[in-house]
CSV table of C-alpha atoms in Angstrom, one decimal:
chain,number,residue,atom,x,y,z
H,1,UNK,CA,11.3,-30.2,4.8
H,2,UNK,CA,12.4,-28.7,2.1
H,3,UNK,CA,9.5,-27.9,-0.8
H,4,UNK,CA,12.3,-26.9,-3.4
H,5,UNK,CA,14.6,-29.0,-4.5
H,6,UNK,CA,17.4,-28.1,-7.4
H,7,UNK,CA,20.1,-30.2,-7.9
H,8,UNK,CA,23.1,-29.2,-10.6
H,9,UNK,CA,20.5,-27.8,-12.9
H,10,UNK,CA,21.9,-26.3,-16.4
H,11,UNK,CA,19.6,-24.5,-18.6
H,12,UNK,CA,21.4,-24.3,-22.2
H,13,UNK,CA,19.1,-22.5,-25.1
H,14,UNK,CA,20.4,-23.6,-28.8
H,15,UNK,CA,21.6,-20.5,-30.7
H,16,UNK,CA,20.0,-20.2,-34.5
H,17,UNK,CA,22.7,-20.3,-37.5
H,18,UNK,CA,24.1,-16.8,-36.7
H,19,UNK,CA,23.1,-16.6,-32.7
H,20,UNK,CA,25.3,-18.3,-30.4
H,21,UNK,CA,24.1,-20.8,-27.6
H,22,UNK,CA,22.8,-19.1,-24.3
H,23,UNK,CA,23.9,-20.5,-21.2
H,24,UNK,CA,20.7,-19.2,-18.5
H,25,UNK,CA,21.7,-21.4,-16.2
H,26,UNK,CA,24.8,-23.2,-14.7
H,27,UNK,CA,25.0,-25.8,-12.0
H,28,UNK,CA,22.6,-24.6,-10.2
H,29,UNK,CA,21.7,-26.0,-6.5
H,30,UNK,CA,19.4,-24.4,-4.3
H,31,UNK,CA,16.8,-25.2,-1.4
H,32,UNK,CA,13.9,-23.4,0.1
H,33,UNK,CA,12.7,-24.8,3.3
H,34,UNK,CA,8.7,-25.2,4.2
H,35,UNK,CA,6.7,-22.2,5.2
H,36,UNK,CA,9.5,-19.6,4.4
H,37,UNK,CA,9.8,-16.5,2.3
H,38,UNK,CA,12.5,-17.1,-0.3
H,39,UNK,CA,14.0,-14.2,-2.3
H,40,UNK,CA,15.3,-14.8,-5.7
H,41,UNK,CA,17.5,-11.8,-6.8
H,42,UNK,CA,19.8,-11.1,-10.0
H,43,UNK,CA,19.8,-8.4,-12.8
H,44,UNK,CA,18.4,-8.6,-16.1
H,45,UNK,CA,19.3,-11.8,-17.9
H,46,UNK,CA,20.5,-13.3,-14.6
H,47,UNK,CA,18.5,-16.5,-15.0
H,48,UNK,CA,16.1,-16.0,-12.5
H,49,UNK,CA,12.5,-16.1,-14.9
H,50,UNK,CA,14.3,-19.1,-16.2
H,51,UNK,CA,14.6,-21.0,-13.0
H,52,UNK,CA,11.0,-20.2,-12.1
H,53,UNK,CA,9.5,-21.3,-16.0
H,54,UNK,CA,11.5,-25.2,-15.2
H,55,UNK,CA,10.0,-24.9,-11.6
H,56,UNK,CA,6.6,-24.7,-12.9
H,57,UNK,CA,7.1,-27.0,-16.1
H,58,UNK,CA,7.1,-24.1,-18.7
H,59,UNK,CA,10.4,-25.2,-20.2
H,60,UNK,CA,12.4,-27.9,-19.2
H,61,UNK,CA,16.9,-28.1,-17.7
H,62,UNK,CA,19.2,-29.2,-20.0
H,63,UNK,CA,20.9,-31.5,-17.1
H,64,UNK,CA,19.8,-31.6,-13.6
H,65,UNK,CA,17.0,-32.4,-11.7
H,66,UNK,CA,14.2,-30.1,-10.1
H,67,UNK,CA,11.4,-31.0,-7.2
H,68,UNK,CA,8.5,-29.0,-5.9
H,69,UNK,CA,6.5,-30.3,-2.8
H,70,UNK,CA,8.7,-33.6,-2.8
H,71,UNK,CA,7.7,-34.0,-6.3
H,72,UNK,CA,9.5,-34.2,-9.2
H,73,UNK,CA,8.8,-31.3,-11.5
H,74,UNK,CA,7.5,-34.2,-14.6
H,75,UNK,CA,4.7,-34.8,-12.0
H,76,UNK,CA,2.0,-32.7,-13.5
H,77,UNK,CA,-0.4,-33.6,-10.5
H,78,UNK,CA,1.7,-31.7,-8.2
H,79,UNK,CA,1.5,-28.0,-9.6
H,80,UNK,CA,-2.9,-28.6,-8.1
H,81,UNK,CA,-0.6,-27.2,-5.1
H,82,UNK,CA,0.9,-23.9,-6.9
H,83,UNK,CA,-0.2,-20.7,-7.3
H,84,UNK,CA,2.1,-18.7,-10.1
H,85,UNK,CA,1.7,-14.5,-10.3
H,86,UNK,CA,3.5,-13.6,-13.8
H,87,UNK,CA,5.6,-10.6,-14.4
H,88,UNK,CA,4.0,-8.1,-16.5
H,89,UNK,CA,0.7,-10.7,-16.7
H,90,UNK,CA,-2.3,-9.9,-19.3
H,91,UNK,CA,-5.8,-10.8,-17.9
H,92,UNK,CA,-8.8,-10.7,-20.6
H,93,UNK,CA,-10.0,-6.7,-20.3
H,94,UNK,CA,-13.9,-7.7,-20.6
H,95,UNK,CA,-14.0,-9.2,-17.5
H,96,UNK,CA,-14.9,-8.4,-14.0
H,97,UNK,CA,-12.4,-9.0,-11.2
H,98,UNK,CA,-15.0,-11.4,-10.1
H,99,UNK,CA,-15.1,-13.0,-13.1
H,100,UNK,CA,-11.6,-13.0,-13.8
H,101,UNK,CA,-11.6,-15.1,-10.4
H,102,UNK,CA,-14.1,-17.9,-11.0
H,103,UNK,CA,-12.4,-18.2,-14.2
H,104,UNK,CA,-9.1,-18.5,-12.6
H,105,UNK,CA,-10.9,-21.4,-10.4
H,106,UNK,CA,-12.6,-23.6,-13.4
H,107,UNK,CA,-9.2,-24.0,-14.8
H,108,UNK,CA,-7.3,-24.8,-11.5
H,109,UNK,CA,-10.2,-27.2,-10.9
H,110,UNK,CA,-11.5,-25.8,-7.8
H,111,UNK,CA,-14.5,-24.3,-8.8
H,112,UNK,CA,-17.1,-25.6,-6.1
H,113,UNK,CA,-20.2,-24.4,-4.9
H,114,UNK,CA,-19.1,-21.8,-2.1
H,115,UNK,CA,-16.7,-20.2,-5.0
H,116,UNK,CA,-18.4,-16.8,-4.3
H,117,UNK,CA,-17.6,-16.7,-0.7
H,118,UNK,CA,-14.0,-17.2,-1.8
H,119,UNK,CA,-13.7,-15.1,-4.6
H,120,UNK,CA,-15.0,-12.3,-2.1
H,121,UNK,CA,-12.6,-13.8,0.5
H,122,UNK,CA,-9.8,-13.2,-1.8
H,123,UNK,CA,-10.9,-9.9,-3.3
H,124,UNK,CA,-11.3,-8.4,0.7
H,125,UNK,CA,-7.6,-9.9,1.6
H,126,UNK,CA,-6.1,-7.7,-1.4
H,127,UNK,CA,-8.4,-4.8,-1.2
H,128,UNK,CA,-10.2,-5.5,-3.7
H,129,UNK,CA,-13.7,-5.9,-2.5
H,130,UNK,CA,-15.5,-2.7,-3.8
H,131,UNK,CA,-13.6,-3.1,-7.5
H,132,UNK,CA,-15.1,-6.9,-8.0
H,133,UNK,CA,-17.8,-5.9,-10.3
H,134,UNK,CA,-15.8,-3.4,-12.2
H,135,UNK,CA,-14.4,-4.5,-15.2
H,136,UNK,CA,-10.3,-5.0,-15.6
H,137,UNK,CA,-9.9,-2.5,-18.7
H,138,UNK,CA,-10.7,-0.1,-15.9
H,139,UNK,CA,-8.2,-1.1,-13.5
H,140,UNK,CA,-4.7,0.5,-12.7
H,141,UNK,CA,-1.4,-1.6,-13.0
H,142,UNK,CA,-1.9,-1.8,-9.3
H,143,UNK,CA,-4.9,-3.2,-9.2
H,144,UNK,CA,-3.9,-5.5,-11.7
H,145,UNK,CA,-1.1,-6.7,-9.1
H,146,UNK,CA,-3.6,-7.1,-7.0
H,147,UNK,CA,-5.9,-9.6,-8.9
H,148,UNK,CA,-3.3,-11.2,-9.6
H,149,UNK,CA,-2.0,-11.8,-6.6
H,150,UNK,CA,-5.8,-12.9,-5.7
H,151,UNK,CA,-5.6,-15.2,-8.6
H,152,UNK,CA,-2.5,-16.9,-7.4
H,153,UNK,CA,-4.4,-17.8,-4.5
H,154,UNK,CA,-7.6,-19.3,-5.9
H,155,UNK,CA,-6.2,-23.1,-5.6
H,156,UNK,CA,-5.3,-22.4,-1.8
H,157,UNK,CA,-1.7,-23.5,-2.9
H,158,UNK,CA,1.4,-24.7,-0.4
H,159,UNK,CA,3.4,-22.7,-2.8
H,160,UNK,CA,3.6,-19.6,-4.4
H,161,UNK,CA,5.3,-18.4,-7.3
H,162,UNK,CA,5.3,-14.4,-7.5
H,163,UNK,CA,7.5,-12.5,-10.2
H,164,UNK,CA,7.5,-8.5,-9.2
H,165,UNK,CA,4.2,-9.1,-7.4
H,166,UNK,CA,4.5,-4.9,-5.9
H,167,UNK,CA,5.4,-3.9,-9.6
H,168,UNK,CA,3.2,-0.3,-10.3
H,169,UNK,CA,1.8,-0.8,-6.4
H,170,UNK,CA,2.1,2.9,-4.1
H,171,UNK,CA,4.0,3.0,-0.8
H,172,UNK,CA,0.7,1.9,0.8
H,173,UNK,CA,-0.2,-0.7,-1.3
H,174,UNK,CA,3.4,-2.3,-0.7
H,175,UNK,CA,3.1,-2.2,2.5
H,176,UNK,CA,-0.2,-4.3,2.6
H,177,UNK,CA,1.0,-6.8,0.2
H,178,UNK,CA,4.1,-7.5,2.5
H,179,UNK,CA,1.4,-7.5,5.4
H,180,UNK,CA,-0.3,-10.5,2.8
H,181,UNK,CA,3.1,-12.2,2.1
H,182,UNK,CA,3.5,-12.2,5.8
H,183,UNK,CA,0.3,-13.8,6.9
H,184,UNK,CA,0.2,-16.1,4.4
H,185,UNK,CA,3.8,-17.8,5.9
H,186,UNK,CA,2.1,-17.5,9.2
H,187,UNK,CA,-0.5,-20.4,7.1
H,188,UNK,CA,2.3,-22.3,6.4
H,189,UNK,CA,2.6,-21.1,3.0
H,190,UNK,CA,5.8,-21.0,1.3
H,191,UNK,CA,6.5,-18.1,-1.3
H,192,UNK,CA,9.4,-18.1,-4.0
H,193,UNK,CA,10.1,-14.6,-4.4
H,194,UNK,CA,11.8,-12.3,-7.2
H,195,UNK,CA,11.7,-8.7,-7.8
H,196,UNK,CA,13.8,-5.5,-8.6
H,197,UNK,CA,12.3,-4.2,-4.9
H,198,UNK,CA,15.4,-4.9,-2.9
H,199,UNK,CA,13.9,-2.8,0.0
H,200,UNK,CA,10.9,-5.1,-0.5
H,201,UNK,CA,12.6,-8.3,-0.5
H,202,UNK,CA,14.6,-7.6,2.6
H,203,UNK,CA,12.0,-6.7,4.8
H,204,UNK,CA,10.2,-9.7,4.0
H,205,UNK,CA,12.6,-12.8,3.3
H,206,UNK,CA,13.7,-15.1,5.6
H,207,UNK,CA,16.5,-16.0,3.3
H,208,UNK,CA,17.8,-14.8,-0.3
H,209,UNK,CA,19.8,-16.2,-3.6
H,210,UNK,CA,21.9,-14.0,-5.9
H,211,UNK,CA,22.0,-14.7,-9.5
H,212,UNK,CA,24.3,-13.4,-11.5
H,213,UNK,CA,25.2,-15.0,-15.4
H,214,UNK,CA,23.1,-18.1,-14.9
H,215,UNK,CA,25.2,-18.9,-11.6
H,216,UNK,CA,24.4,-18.7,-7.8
H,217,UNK,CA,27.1,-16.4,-6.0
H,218,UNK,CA,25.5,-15.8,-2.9
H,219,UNK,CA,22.7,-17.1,-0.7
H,220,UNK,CA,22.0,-17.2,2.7
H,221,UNK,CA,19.3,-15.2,5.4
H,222,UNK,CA,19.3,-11.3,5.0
H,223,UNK,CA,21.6,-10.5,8.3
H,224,UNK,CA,23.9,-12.8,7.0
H,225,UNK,CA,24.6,-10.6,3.9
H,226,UNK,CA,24.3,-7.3,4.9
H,227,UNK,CA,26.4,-7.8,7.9
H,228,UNK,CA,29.8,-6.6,7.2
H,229,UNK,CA,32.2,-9.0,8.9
H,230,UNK,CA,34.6,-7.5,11.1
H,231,UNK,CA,33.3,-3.9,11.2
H,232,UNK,CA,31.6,-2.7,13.9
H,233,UNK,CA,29.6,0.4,14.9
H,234,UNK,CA,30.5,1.8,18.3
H,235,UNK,CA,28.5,4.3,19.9
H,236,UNK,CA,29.4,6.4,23.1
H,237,UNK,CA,28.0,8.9,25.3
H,238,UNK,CA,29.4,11.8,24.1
H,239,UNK,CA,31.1,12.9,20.6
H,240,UNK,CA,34.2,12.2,21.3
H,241,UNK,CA,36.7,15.1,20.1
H,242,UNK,CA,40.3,14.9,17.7
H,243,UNK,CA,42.5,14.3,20.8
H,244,UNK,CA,40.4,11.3,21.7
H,245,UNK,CA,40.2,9.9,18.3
H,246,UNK,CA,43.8,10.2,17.4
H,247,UNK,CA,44.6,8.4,20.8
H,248,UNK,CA,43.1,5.3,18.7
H,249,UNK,CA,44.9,5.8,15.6
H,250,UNK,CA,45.6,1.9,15.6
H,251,UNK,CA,42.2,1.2,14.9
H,252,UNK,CA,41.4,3.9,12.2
H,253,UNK,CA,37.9,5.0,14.0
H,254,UNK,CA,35.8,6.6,11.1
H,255,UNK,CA,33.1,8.8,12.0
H,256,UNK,CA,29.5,7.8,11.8
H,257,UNK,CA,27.5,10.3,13.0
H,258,UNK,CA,25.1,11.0,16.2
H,259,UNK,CA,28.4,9.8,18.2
H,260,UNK,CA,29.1,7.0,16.7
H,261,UNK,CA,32.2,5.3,14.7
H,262,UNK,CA,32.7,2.7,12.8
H,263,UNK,CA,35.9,0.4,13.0
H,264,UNK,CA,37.1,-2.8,11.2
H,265,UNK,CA,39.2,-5.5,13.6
H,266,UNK,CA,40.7,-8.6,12.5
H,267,UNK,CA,39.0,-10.5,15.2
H,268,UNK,CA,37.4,-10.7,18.5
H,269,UNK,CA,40.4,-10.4,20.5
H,270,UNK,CA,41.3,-7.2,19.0
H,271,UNK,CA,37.7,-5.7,19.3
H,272,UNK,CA,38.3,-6.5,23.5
H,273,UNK,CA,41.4,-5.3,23.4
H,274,UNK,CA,39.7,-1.9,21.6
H,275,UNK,CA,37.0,-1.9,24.4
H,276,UNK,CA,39.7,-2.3,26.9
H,277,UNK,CA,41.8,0.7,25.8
H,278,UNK,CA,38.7,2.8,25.6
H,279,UNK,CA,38.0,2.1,29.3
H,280,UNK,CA,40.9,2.8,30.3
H,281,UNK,CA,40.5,6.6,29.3
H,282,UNK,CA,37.1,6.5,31.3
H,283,UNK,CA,35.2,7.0,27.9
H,284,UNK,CA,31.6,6.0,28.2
H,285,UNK,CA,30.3,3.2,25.4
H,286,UNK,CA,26.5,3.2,24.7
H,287,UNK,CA,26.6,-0.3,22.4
H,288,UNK,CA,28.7,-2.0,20.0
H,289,UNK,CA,27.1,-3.7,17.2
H,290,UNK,CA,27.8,-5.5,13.9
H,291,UNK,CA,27.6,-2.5,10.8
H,292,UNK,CA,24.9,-3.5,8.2
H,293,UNK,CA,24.7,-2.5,4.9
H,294,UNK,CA,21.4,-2.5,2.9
H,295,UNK,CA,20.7,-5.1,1.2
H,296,UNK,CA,20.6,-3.5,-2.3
H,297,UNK,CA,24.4,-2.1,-1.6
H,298,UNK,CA,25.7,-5.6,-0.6
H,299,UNK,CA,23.8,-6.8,-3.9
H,300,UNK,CA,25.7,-4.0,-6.1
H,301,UNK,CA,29.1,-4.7,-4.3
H,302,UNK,CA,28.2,-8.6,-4.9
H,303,UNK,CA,27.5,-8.5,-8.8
H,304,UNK,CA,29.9,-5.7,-9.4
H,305,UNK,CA,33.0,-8.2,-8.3
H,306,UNK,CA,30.9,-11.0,-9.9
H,307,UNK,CA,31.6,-9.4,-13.0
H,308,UNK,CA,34.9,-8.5,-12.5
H,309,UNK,CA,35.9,-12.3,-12.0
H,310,UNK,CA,34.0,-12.8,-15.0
H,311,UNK,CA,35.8,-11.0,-17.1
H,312,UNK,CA,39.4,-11.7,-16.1
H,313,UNK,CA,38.5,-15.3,-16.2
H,314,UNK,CA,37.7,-14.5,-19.7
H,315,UNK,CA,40.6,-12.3,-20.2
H,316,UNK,CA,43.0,-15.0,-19.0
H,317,UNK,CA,41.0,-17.9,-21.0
H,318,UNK,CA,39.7,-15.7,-23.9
């Protein structure tokens, strides 16, 4: 099942008399599948707080159509079932983080009478137990992430909506968020993810969606973009030395380090043929495997060439 749903949705802002229209987003289609982690990445001015604001009903597609939980987004009934953490969110200073919960819980119409067992439920599942009664203007911006995060779960929601939720959170504190994102899709959750964290988002999401100009240019699970086709990291038992190396010359063998090299065939047959010819000088292999390249390199190689497109299309059209 799929629990979002965007069909060919354009997002056009009207420009004033001397500001030109703003194109956020274009013909945009995208699923995310039940109980997953989905990463929505893009730089600045990508489109991606835009998406997110017509998910939730903030501000409404130009063209298109949008569902959450197999409802259309118009159904206002349906967001009862979505929790929302804000980027750079403001929560009143007076308050207590307990307050600042049962709050959170009047207005998402769940307040009931065990609402102090789950507000201390929540606080204990962010670390936040011994900081309930202390009051926010005293918090740092990661324990604001935090309560937030807390906040977006108050509802008990099916999905969840978090923009930069590890924004101003330690090394530590990451890591136990992701440890929160994590058992929360072991619930069945399903979390719509952005942030500028691209270490974050890859060792959490089960698939990802690049955003570049208002347009999608990529999407698909993290191995599938951060394996480079056809290049291939071959290890071997012992560093092998010039003689050796130049007796591949066909197949340009680039060092890798720790006895390894990495080489780029045109298909399988040639990567067997490879293997073959290394057998045949009695060289040891330890493994072959697929090269990988971070996910934050493959996303600067993608919107890098993204651009370039860009701007000979506009160059050629201009």
């Amino acid at each position: 099942m799929n629990v979002i749903e965007v069909n060919d949705v354009t997002k056009i802002y009207n420009g004033g008399i001397k500001t030109p229209k703003v194109t956020a987003l274009k013909n945009l289609t995208l699923n995310v599948s039940e109980g997953t982690i989905f990463g929505l990445l893009g730089p600045n001015g990508a489109g991606k707080t835009t998406l997110i604001k017509i998910l939730l009903g903030i501000t409404f597609q130009t063209i298109g159509t949008a569902k959450i939980l197999g409802q259309d987004i118009s159904n206002y009934r349906v967001k009862s079932k979505v929790g929302y953490l804000p980027e750079n969110h403001k929560f009143p200073p007076y308050l207590t983080g307990e307050q600042l919960l049962k709050f959170t819980a009047q207005l998402t119409g769940t307040y009931e009478k065990n609402v102090n067992k789950k507000i201390y439920e929540l606080l204990d599942l962010v670390k936040m137990t011994k900081w309930g009664k202390t009051k926010i203007k005293k918090y740092s911006k990661g324990m604001m992430q935090r309560l937030g995060l807390a906040q977006a779960l108050v509802n008990d929601p099916a999905l969840i909506f978090l923009d930069e939720p590890t924004d101003g959170v330690d090394p530590i504190g990451r890591k136990e968020i992701r440890d929160i994102l994590l058992d929360l899709k072991s619930r069945g959750k399903t979390i719509f993810l952005n942030s500028h964290l691209l270490s974050e988002v890859e060792l959490v999401s089960d698939r990802v969606a690049i955003l570049n100009k208002g347009q999608l240019i990529q999407e698909g699970t993290v191995e599938e973009l951060t394996t480079a086709k056809e290049v291939y990291k071959i290890t071997f038992d012992d560093e092998l030395n010039n003689e050796q190396v130049n007796g591949f010359s066909d197949y340009s063998l680039k060092p890798e380090g720790n006895k390894s090299y990495s080489v780029k065939v045109s298909d399988p047959e040639k990567l067997n043929k490879l293997i073959d010819d290394i057998r045949k000088k009695n060289i040891n292999i330890k493994s072959i495997v697929p090269l990988r390249k971070s996910l934050e390199d493959m996303f600067i190689s993608l919107i890098k060439e993204s651009d370039k497109e860009n701007k000979k299309y506009f160059n050629n059209n201009g």
